[in-house]
Amino acid sequence: MKKFVNDPKQYVPEMLEGIALANPDTLKYVPAYNLIMRADAPNQNKVSIVQGSGSGHEPAHVMVVGKGMLDAACPGDVFAAPPMDYVYETAKLLKSDKGVLLLVNNYTGDRMAFDMGKEMAEAEGIRAEILTVNDDVAVQDSTYTVGRRGVAGNFFVIKAVGAASEQGADMDELLRIGNKVNDVTRTMGVALTACTPPAKGSTLFELGADEMEFGVGIHGEPGRERRQLKAADDIADDMLDAVVTDLPYNSGDRVALMINGLGGTPVSELYILYRRAHQRLADRGITVGRSYVNEYCTSLDMAGASLTLVRLDDEIEGLLTAPAEAAIRVF
Amino acid sequence: MKKFVNDPKQYVPEMLEGIALANPDTLKYVPAYNLIMRADAPNQNKVSIVQGSGSGHEPAHVMVVGKGMLDAACPGDVFAAPPMDYVYETAKLLKSDKGVLLLVNNYTGDRMAFDMGKEMAEAEGIRAEILTVNDDVAVQDSTYTVGRRGVAGNFFVIKAVGAASEQGADMDELLRIGNKVNDVTRTMGVALTACTPPAKGSTLFELGADEMEFGVGIHGEPGRERRQLKAADDIADDMLDAVVTDLPYNSGDRVALMINGLGGTPVSELYILYRRAHQRLADRGITVGRSYVNEYCTSLDMAGASLTLVRLDDEIEGLLTAPAEAAIRVF
Amino acid sequence: MNAVAQTEFVVRSIADTAIENEKYFGDLDSVVGDGDFGYSLARGFEKLLEGWDGIDRSDAGTFLKRCGMVISSRIGGTSGPIWGTAFLRAGTACGDAAELSGEQVVAMLRAAIDGIKARGQSDVGDKTLLDALVPMTDRLEQEVKAGAGAEDAIRAMAGAAREAADATSSMVAKRGRAAYTGERSRGSVDAGAMAVAVITERISETWQKQGAAS
Amino acid sequence: MNAVAQTEFVVRSIADTAIENEKYFGDLDSVVGDGDFGYSLARGFEKLLEGWDGIDRSDAGTFLKRCGMVISSRIGGTSGPIWGTAFLRAGTACGDAAELSGEQVVAMLRAAIDGIKARGQSDVGDKTLLDALVPMTDRLEQEVKAGAGAEDAIRAMAGAAREAADATSSMVAKRGRAAYTGERSRGSVDAGAMAVAVITERISETWQKQGAAS
Ligand SMILES: Nc1ncnc2c1ncn2[C@@H]1O[C@H](COP(=O)(O)OP(=O)(O)O)[C@@H](O)[C@H]1O
Ligand SMILES: Nc1ncnc2c1ncn2[C@@H]1O[C@H](COP(=O)(O)OP(=O)(O)O)[C@@H](O)[C@H]1O
Ligand SMILES: [Mg+2]
Ligand SMILES: [Mg+2]
Ligand SMILES: [Mg+2]
Ligand SMILES: [Mg+2]
């Protein structure tokens, strides 16, 4: 296993400790619940925004805790939803007069943990609401599943409700905004390699030298189908077609375009995909109002990328461009 | 080759085109010279800061062009210094009354291209100066080489002279500052896998499942020696020992600590290294004044990391924390 | 053995099996899942064992419910809530019975199954652990009705669980992460179902030894 | 052939060889270098050939100098400046000679070598292309002094280049990127030296054919 790891069981706690050491003034780490929270949270004049999910998606979500983003993140182990306990204790620690908004990616495990954690928190008089994100167009047949997965589009919901909550929006307003953003957000992902969970020590699946997985989620699981590896432009076209036709996004639309790296793909390649997607959107009469090319929501060290579109209007664009702070140092 | 690539010969131009499309308001792309420059450059009241180097190190350096950082970057092909022509033409386009400062990582090819390009620019009446970065402690015996390599520490020189030039510093002042930062900056890198240059289509070298390269540079070349893979903490200790004892950094020092990912390593692992390094510095009485955990200077998709220390004083810390803008979107 | 000792023995067997089979269960979940099933179960049951001696043993039902609370609150992923609910419901069905009859065990398993169905919004045929749990409970019920002894009934139940777990290989997953791969989930067994089979086999084996010893 | 035709033929052979051997030269540079040598040379000489017909051919010296300018300005990496300087210096040494004597070719090669040494701050023994260029020039000089014909002299020179390039395998790199690996650079040939050998062999071969034809 080509990883910087000590005891795999300490992978998540040691990472979280590192984050806390690197951000002593702004973040607080509560080891008992894998909890990373803003040092100044909870703020009674602001809805607390909390995201839970499995680990292995960094920088999501523990590294986007900060002003204008999340008030806290309580991850589970690698690719495992947090135990209900973490959710419950997090809600208690983040308790605010204006309520606690729990952002949940739509997976069975996450939903169960949050439903149960929310119930327990409510029993103690905490107002908590759940907002579910499900942007993944790779999941087509929702009768066979719990519905579409929440993947990288999650970032936009966090950013929008994070900004709005900072501006004083109440719970109902945040639910409206979060659902609105989720409704106009669509993502499609592709993997060129499988990832290696530290506790497993080997790749989750095998991919031939000329194969890729089309329609992957963010948990290292295989995708919708295995395909022949193609040129970057062709892959970008396939991802874009799947996304554009789904909402659909139409000529005249203004969008945010995200090319998200899955962990093992260098940013240079992401820009090659971005170039094509931007050009093809222009061909369709769709304007990119804001671009995102980076790692936002990864699958450990998986080589691959996802493409997300968000249909913008003035409200959403204003929230996306509002100031924010995150524990990711660019300069 | 598990990469998003079309024609490998177009790898760099297509990436640069992507960067330009994603940043239409702030950046300008000049295809003839692989040039990415600030849309508002040159500014005659400011020294123009230019970095050249090979490609494959992204986000260095084309993605750190922006206010308070670089005015321009002219990369060569993957791992190849830019041709002299690019340097010369870049200097002409960035010509400022206050001069053009050329930042060069210390490699034979880069130095030759910049020496020649500078001479040609000077012949046309452009004031140009070269500032060489050489922070890599892995290169020990400088009689056998052109001296130490410039690696991730380069970032700090860019940030410092970028900030100072924005504040109006003249060329002599920038040379003083740049050399001062370079003098207190040291880096050590380790690779867990070899990288795959797109034009080669296969890894540059082979590493066994339990091997790592200790003392790598940023061009995918092998390192100082091949070692057995160890636990993350042990690797962090080895890197730190090599760096701390070199300047040396002493008890009572205040430092910036950077854990830089080499491209294929997820940020979660970088924080595991950061945690240990931070703790071990504390044991030595050295305080981390500012932390950097991210990808700053990569080797394509190489799994690995480097550790950089910068000894801080008020002047350097002020420059490092000064506002800046870069084409890397965190939120 | 009284009811508390029996449930203690069964829970302990489940925990030991989960911990010992961490890698195997994880590998099963890797085929069309995300590979964390073995890890989640093992870490969770380790935590249960850490506080083992302090768990309230006033009666078998209480003991099971306390275990269920630890499991659902401390195990991550889908398995925490699913398994925790199963233990809670089984405990409720058990109550303060002093001795456990075969009928009572069947009732407890049925309660656990109903809990899982409700919690997971899933049913037989979805390629989950239910596809081992339900057939094995059916078989146990048959044996009990036919008047079989505990040892024989458990052995038969374990055989049914193994057979049913193997049979999940031909199914398409309709719940859980494996469901996202659709038709591709065919051809490999469900990790949760196989875990149920391996655990039941273990209980059957150790029950024989234990029975012989006590 | 007059001097212009001769230099044109030689430069063309160099370009063709560099382009055809892109992968081989790159692989050689991968062992202890960064693998870009083949790519840099190939792309650079492709650019030279793109503007091939328009290059000033007033005399052989001018032609070589113009080529040198294209090479040093358009090839990246260490090779651009190194090879460009070699062409520039050879062109200067050649001047407007109408015919090239063996002595003149030796003088041109010596000038190229001096240029590389100055530009690269390197010398024989550093495990660079100089370790093929210098021995082959020495050999050419011997042949010319001994009165050998062009064809034989070139064949002997190519043999010397190959032998010297092979011999770089036992050397430790003291210049270029390979030098960072220190002792580990022993055991593989230098990419630049081998490129010189392959190119010279090609010139020798085609010279024979060309000579036979003209
Ligand atoms: N909705 C469900 N209802 C019942 N059992 C389920 C459900 N979803 C998954 N399972 C069971 O859980 C197992 C996977 O558990 P785990 O790896 O913890 O879940 P995940 O990683 O998908 O959150 C599956 O093999 C299946 O037996
Ligand atoms: N200082 C030098 N002087 C002369 N030749 C050199 C020098 N450094 C490198 N070379 C030659 O250049 C070759 C590598 O070229 P190239 O790959 O373009 O350089 P790099 O990638 O190191 O910038 C080496 O094999 C060697 O023959
Ligand atoms: Mg999981
Ligand atoms: Mg190079
Ligand atoms: Mg799983
Ligand atoms: Mg090279």
Short mmCIF file of N, CA and C in Angstrom, two decimals, chain B residues 179-307:
data_model
loop_
_atom_site.label_atom_id
_atom_site.label_comp_id
_atom_site.label_asym_id
_atom_site.label_seq_id
_atom_site.Cartn_x
_atom_site.Cartn_y
_atom_site.Cartn_z
N ASN B 179 16.22 36.49 -1.78
CA ASN B 179 17.39 35.72 -1.33
C ASN B 179 17.30 35.41 0.16
N LYS B 180 16.76 36.36 0.90
CA LYS B 180 16.62 36.14 2.34
C LYS B 180 15.67 34.96 2.61
N VAL B 181 14.55 34.93 1.92
CA VAL B 181 13.60 33.82 2.12
C VAL B 181 14.24 32.51 1.67
N ASN B 182 14.87 32.53 0.52
CA ASN B 182 15.52 31.31 0.02
C ASN B 182 16.55 30.80 1.03
N ASP B 183 17.26 31.71 1.65
CA ASP B 183 18.32 31.31 2.58
C ASP B 183 17.80 30.62 3.84
N VAL B 184 16.57 30.86 4.21
CA VAL B 184 16.04 30.25 5.44
C VAL B 184 15.02 29.15 5.13
N THR B 185 15.02 28.71 3.88
CA THR B 185 14.04 27.70 3.43
C THR B 185 14.75 26.41 3.04
N ARG B 186 14.22 25.29 3.53
CA ARG B 186 14.81 23.98 3.24
C ARG B 186 13.70 22.95 3.02
N THR B 187 13.93 22.05 2.09
CA THR B 187 12.91 21.05 1.72
C THR B 187 13.53 19.67 1.57
N MET B 188 12.72 18.66 1.88
CA MET B 188 13.12 17.27 1.64
C MET B 188 11.90 16.51 1.12
N GLY B 189 12.08 15.73 0.07
CA GLY B 189 10.94 15.04 -0.55
C GLY B 189 11.10 13.53 -0.59
N VAL B 190 9.96 12.85 -0.63
CA VAL B 190 9.97 11.39 -0.71
C VAL B 190 8.87 10.93 -1.67
N ALA B 191 9.18 9.92 -2.46
CA ALA B 191 8.21 9.41 -3.44
C ALA B 191 7.82 7.98 -3.10
N LEU B 192 6.52 7.72 -3.15
CA LEU B 192 6.03 6.36 -2.92
C LEU B 192 5.78 5.64 -4.25
N THR B 193 5.54 6.42 -5.29
CA THR B 193 5.40 5.84 -6.63
C THR B 193 6.12 6.75 -7.62
N ALA B 194 6.42 6.20 -8.79
CA ALA B 194 6.97 7.01 -9.87
C ALA B 194 5.82 7.65 -10.63
N CYS B 195 6.11 8.75 -11.32
CA CYS B 195 5.05 9.40 -12.09
C CYS B 195 5.09 8.96 -13.54
N THR B 196 4.04 9.29 -14.25
CA THR B 196 3.90 8.93 -15.66
C THR B 196 3.82 10.18 -16.52
N PRO B 197 4.93 10.57 -17.18
CA PRO B 197 4.83 11.71 -18.10
C PRO B 197 3.95 11.32 -19.28
N PRO B 198 3.03 12.19 -19.66
CA PRO B 198 2.07 11.82 -20.71
C PRO B 198 2.74 11.39 -22.01
N ALA B 199 3.85 12.03 -22.38
CA ALA B 199 4.48 11.68 -23.65
C ALA B 199 5.18 10.33 -23.58
N LYS B 200 5.54 9.91 -22.39
CA LYS B 200 6.20 8.61 -22.23
C LYS B 200 5.15 7.51 -22.11
N GLY B 201 4.07 7.79 -21.41
CA GLY B 201 2.97 6.83 -21.35
C GLY B 201 3.17 5.72 -20.35
N SER B 202 4.30 5.70 -19.67
CA SER B 202 4.53 4.70 -18.63
C SER B 202 5.35 5.37 -17.52
N THR B 203 5.46 4.69 -16.38
CA THR B 203 6.15 5.33 -15.26
C THR B 203 7.63 5.53 -15.57
N LEU B 204 8.20 6.56 -14.97
CA LEU B 204 9.61 6.88 -15.22
C LEU B 204 10.54 5.82 -14.64
N PHE B 205 10.14 5.24 -13.52
CA PHE B 205 10.96 4.16 -12.97
C PHE B 205 10.05 3.20 -12.24
N GLU B 206 10.60 2.08 -11.81
CA GLU B 206 9.80 1.09 -11.10
C GLU B 206 10.14 1.11 -9.62
N LEU B 207 9.13 1.05 -8.80
CA LEU B 207 9.34 0.98 -7.35
C LEU B 207 8.61 -0.26 -6.83
N GLY B 208 9.30 -1.08 -6.05
CA GLY B 208 8.65 -2.25 -5.48
C GLY B 208 7.56 -1.85 -4.50
N ALA B 209 6.69 -2.81 -4.20
CA ALA B 209 5.52 -2.54 -3.36
C ALA B 209 5.91 -2.01 -1.98
N ASP B 210 7.09 -2.38 -1.50
CA ASP B 210 7.48 -1.95 -0.16
C ASP B 210 8.67 -1.00 -0.22
N GLU B 211 8.81 -0.32 -1.34
CA GLU B 211 9.94 0.60 -1.48
C GLU B 211 9.47 2.05 -1.63
N MET B 212 10.37 2.96 -1.27
CA MET B 212 10.12 4.37 -1.54
C MET B 212 11.44 5.01 -1.95
N GLU B 213 11.35 6.16 -2.59
CA GLU B 213 12.54 6.91 -2.95
C GLU B 213 12.67 8.08 -1.99
N PHE B 214 13.79 8.13 -1.30
CA PHE B 214 14.01 9.20 -0.33
C PHE B 214 14.89 10.26 -0.97
N GLY B 215 14.47 11.51 -0.86
CA GLY B 215 15.26 12.59 -1.44
C GLY B 215 14.98 12.82 -2.91
N VAL B 216 13.71 12.78 -3.29
CA VAL B 216 13.37 13.05 -4.70
C VAL B 216 13.25 14.54 -4.96
N GLY B 217 13.43 14.89 -6.22
CA GLY B 217 13.15 16.25 -6.65
C GLY B 217 11.72 16.31 -7.15
N ILE B 218 11.47 17.19 -8.09
CA ILE B 218 10.10 17.36 -8.55
C ILE B 218 9.96 17.02 -10.03
N HIS B 219 10.95 16.33 -10.58
CA HIS B 219 10.89 16.01 -12.00
C HIS B 219 10.75 14.52 -12.25
N GLY B 220 10.27 13.82 -11.25
CA GLY B 220 10.01 12.41 -11.46
C GLY B 220 11.28 11.59 -11.47
N GLU B 221 12.42 12.23 -11.34
CA GLU B 221 13.68 11.49 -11.33
C GLU B 221 13.81 10.73 -10.01
N PRO B 222 14.58 9.65 -9.98
CA PRO B 222 14.75 8.94 -8.71
C PRO B 222 15.41 9.84 -7.68
N GLY B 223 15.38 9.40 -6.43
CA GLY B 223 15.88 10.25 -5.36
C GLY B 223 17.29 9.91 -4.92
N ARG B 224 17.61 10.34 -3.71
CA ARG B 224 18.95 10.14 -3.19
C ARG B 224 19.20 8.66 -2.96
N GLU B 225 18.22 7.97 -2.40
CA GLU B 225 18.38 6.54 -2.21
C GLU B 225 17.03 5.85 -2.10
N ARG B 226 17.05 4.57 -2.40
CA ARG B 226 15.84 3.79 -2.28
C ARG B 226 15.80 3.19 -0.88
N ARG B 227 14.65 3.30 -0.24
CA ARG B 227 14.53 2.77 1.12
C ARG B 227 13.31 1.87 1.25
N GLN B 228 13.26 1.16 2.35
CA GLN B 228 12.06 0.40 2.68
C GLN B 228 10.95 1.38 3.06
N LEU B 229 9.75 1.10 2.61
CA LEU B 229 8.59 1.91 3.01
C LEU B 229 8.40 1.78 4.52
N LYS B 230 8.12 2.88 5.18
CA LYS B 230 7.93 2.86 6.62
C LYS B 230 6.58 3.48 7.01
N ALA B 231 6.33 3.48 8.30
CA ALA B 231 5.12 4.13 8.79
C ALA B 231 5.21 5.63 8.55
N ALA B 232 4.08 6.27 8.40
CA ALA B 232 4.03 7.71 8.11
C ALA B 232 4.86 8.51 9.11
N ASP B 233 4.73 8.18 10.39
CA ASP B 233 5.46 8.94 11.41
C ASP B 233 6.97 8.83 11.21
N ASP B 234 7.43 7.65 10.87
CA ASP B 234 8.87 7.46 10.66
C ASP B 234 9.35 8.24 9.45
N ILE B 235 8.53 8.26 8.40
CA ILE B 235 8.92 9.01 7.21
C ILE B 235 8.96 10.50 7.53
N ALA B 236 7.95 10.97 8.26
CA ALA B 236 7.92 12.38 8.65
C ALA B 236 9.17 12.71 9.48
N ASP B 237 9.52 11.82 10.39
CA ASP B 237 10.71 12.05 11.21
C ASP B 237 11.97 12.15 10.35
N ASP B 238 12.10 11.25 9.40
CA ASP B 238 13.30 11.26 8.55
C ASP B 238 13.37 12.54 7.72
N MET B 239 12.24 12.96 7.17
CA MET B 239 12.24 14.19 6.37
C MET B 239 12.59 15.37 7.27
N LEU B 240 11.97 15.38 8.44
CA LEU B 240 12.17 16.51 9.34
C LEU B 240 13.63 16.58 9.80
N ASP B 241 14.19 15.43 10.15
CA ASP B 241 15.59 15.42 10.59
C ASP B 241 16.51 15.99 9.52
N ALA B 242 16.27 15.57 8.28
CA ALA B 242 17.12 16.04 7.19
C ALA B 242 17.01 17.56 7.04
N VAL B 243 15.82 18.08 7.23
CA VAL B 243 15.59 19.51 7.02
C VAL B 243 16.06 20.33 8.23
N VAL B 244 15.65 19.93 9.42
CA VAL B 244 15.93 20.71 10.63
C VAL B 244 17.43 20.88 10.85
N THR B 245 18.17 19.78 10.65
CA THR B 245 19.60 19.82 10.95
C THR B 245 20.38 20.55 9.87
N ASP B 246 19.75 20.86 8.76
CA ASP B 246 20.51 21.43 7.65
C ASP B 246 20.80 22.92 7.83
N LEU B 247 19.78 23.70 8.18
CA LEU B 247 20.03 25.15 8.25
C LEU B 247 21.02 25.47 9.35
N PRO B 248 20.95 25.06 10.59
CA PRO B 248 19.84 24.32 11.19
C PRO B 248 18.77 25.25 11.74
N TYR B 249 17.58 24.64 12.00
CA TYR B 249 16.52 25.34 12.71
C TYR B 249 16.68 24.98 14.18
N ASN B 250 16.58 25.98 15.04
CA ASN B 250 16.90 25.77 16.45
C ASN B 250 15.72 26.03 17.37
N SER B 251 15.86 25.53 18.57
CA SER B 251 14.87 25.79 19.61
C SER B 251 14.64 27.30 19.73
N GLY B 252 13.38 27.69 19.80
CA GLY B 252 13.06 29.11 19.87
C GLY B 252 12.70 29.68 18.51
N ASP B 253 13.03 28.95 17.45
CA ASP B 253 12.66 29.43 16.11
C ASP B 253 11.16 29.34 15.90
N ARG B 254 10.69 30.23 15.08
CA ARG B 254 9.31 30.21 14.63
C ARG B 254 9.38 29.92 13.13
N VAL B 255 8.60 28.95 12.67
CA VAL B 255 8.73 28.52 11.28
C VAL B 255 7.38 28.43 10.58
N ALA B 256 7.44 28.45 9.26
CA ALA B 256 6.32 27.99 8.45
C ALA B 256 6.62 26.54 8.11
N LEU B 257 5.61 25.68 8.24
CA LEU B 257 5.77 24.25 7.93
C LEU B 257 4.85 23.90 6.76
N MET B 258 5.45 23.40 5.71
CA MET B 258 4.66 22.98 4.55
C MET B 258 4.79 21.48 4.33
N ILE B 259 3.63 20.82 4.22
CA ILE B 259 3.61 19.45 3.71
C ILE B 259 2.98 19.54 2.34
N ASN B 260 3.79 19.30 1.34
CA ASN B 260 3.38 19.47 -0.05
C ASN B 260 3.14 18.11 -0.70
N GLY B 261 1.98 17.91 -1.27
CA GLY B 261 1.69 16.66 -1.96
C GLY B 261 2.29 16.66 -3.35
N LEU B 262 2.80 15.51 -3.79
CA LEU B 262 3.47 15.45 -5.09
C LEU B 262 2.52 15.14 -6.25
N GLY B 263 1.23 15.00 -5.96
CA GLY B 263 0.26 14.87 -7.05
C GLY B 263 -0.69 13.68 -6.88
N GLY B 264 -0.18 12.54 -6.46
CA GLY B 264 -1.03 11.36 -6.36
C GLY B 264 -1.44 11.02 -4.94
N THR B 265 -0.93 11.77 -3.98
CA THR B 265 -1.23 11.50 -2.57
C THR B 265 -2.38 12.36 -2.10
N PRO B 266 -3.43 11.75 -1.50
CA PRO B 266 -4.55 12.56 -1.06
C PRO B 266 -4.20 13.42 0.16
N VAL B 267 -4.92 14.50 0.30
CA VAL B 267 -4.61 15.49 1.34
C VAL B 267 -4.79 14.90 2.73
N SER B 268 -5.64 13.89 2.87
CA SER B 268 -5.79 13.23 4.18
C SER B 268 -4.44 12.72 4.68
N GLU B 269 -3.69 12.10 3.80
CA GLU B 269 -2.38 11.57 4.19
C GLU B 269 -1.39 12.69 4.53
N LEU B 270 -1.53 13.79 3.81
CA LEU B 270 -0.63 14.92 4.08
C LEU B 270 -0.82 15.42 5.51
N TYR B 271 -2.06 15.39 5.98
CA TYR B 271 -2.31 15.84 7.35
C TYR B 271 -1.76 14.85 8.38
N ILE B 272 -1.69 13.58 8.01
CA ILE B 272 -1.08 12.61 8.93
C ILE B 272 0.42 12.93 9.08
N LEU B 273 1.06 13.29 7.98
CA LEU B 273 2.46 13.71 8.05
C LEU B 273 2.59 15.02 8.81
N TYR B 274 1.66 15.93 8.52
CA TYR B 274 1.73 17.24 9.18
C TYR B 274 1.66 17.10 10.69
N ARG B 275 0.73 16.28 11.14
CA ARG B 275 0.54 16.06 12.58
C ARG B 275 1.85 15.70 13.26
N ARG B 276 2.52 14.71 12.68
CA ARG B 276 3.76 14.25 13.29
C ARG B 276 4.83 15.35 13.26
N ALA B 277 4.98 15.99 12.10
CA ALA B 277 6.02 17.00 11.97
C ALA B 277 5.79 18.15 12.95
N HIS B 278 4.55 18.56 13.07
CA HIS B 278 4.20 19.64 13.99
C HIS B 278 4.57 19.25 15.43
N GLN B 279 4.20 18.03 15.79
CA GLN B 279 4.49 17.57 17.16
C GLN B 279 5.99 17.47 17.41
N ARG B 280 6.72 16.96 16.41
CA ARG B 280 8.17 16.80 16.60
C ARG B 280 8.87 18.15 16.64
N LEU B 281 8.38 19.11 15.89
CA LEU B 281 8.96 20.45 15.98
C LEU B 281 8.73 21.01 17.38
N ALA B 282 7.52 20.81 17.90
CA ALA B 282 7.22 21.28 19.25
C ALA B 282 8.20 20.65 20.25
N ASP B 283 8.48 19.36 20.08
CA ASP B 283 9.44 18.68 20.96
C ASP B 283 10.80 19.36 20.92
N ARG B 284 11.14 19.92 19.77
CA ARG B 284 12.44 20.56 19.62
C ARG B 284 12.38 22.04 20.00
N GLY B 285 11.23 22.49 20.46
CA GLY B 285 11.12 23.89 20.86
C GLY B 285 10.91 24.83 19.70
N ILE B 286 10.52 24.28 18.56
CA ILE B 286 10.29 25.10 17.37
C ILE B 286 8.78 25.26 17.17
N THR B 287 8.34 26.50 17.02
CA THR B 287 6.91 26.79 16.90
C THR B 287 6.50 26.94 15.45
N VAL B 288 5.37 26.32 15.10
CA VAL B 288 4.84 26.53 13.75
C VAL B 288 3.98 27.79 13.75
N GLY B 289 4.44 28.79 13.05
CA GLY B 289 3.70 30.06 12.99
C GLY B 289 2.68 30.05 11.87
N ARG B 290 2.93 29.25 10.87
CA ARG B 290 1.99 29.19 9.75
C ARG B 290 2.14 27.83 9.07
N SER B 291 0.98 27.23 8.77
CA SER B 291 1.00 25.87 8.23
C SER B 291 0.49 25.85 6.80
N TYR B 292 1.05 24.95 6.02
CA TYR B 292 0.67 24.78 4.61
C TYR B 292 0.54 23.28 4.35
N VAL B 293 -0.67 22.82 4.09
CA VAL B 293 -0.88 21.40 3.80
C VAL B 293 -1.75 21.32 2.56
N ASN B 294 -1.14 20.99 1.45
CA ASN B 294 -1.86 21.03 0.19
C ASN B 294 -0.90 20.60 -0.91
N GLU B 295 -1.35 20.68 -2.14
CA GLU B 295 -0.43 20.51 -3.26
C GLU B 295 0.03 21.89 -3.70
N TYR B 296 1.33 22.10 -3.70
CA TYR B 296 1.88 23.38 -4.13
C TYR B 296 2.78 23.18 -5.34
N CYS B 297 3.57 22.12 -5.31
CA CYS B 297 4.54 21.89 -6.38
C CYS B 297 4.62 20.38 -6.57
N THR B 298 4.04 19.88 -7.64
CA THR B 298 3.85 18.44 -7.81
C THR B 298 4.78 17.86 -8.87
N SER B 299 4.77 16.57 -8.96
CA SER B 299 5.45 15.83 -10.03
C SER B 299 4.40 14.99 -10.74
N LEU B 300 3.56 15.65 -11.51
CA LEU B 300 2.46 14.97 -12.19
C LEU B 300 1.66 14.15 -11.18
N ASP B 301 1.56 12.83 -11.38
CA ASP B 301 0.71 12.00 -10.53
C ASP B 301 1.50 11.20 -9.51
N MET B 302 2.71 11.61 -9.23
CA MET B 302 3.55 10.89 -8.28
C MET B 302 2.92 10.88 -6.89
N ALA B 303 2.85 9.71 -6.26
CA ALA B 303 2.45 9.66 -4.86
C ALA B 303 3.68 9.97 -4.02
N GLY B 304 3.53 10.91 -3.12
CA GLY B 304 4.67 11.31 -2.32
C GLY B 304 4.43 12.68 -1.72
N ALA B 305 5.40 13.15 -0.99
CA ALA B 305 5.24 14.43 -0.31
C ALA B 305 6.60 15.04 -0.05
N SER B 306 6.62 16.34 0.14
CA SER B 306 7.83 16.98 0.61
C SER B 306 7.51 17.82 1.83
N LEU B 307 8.52 18.02 2.63
CA LEU B 307 8.38 18.82 3.85
C LEU B 307 9.29 20.02 3.73
#
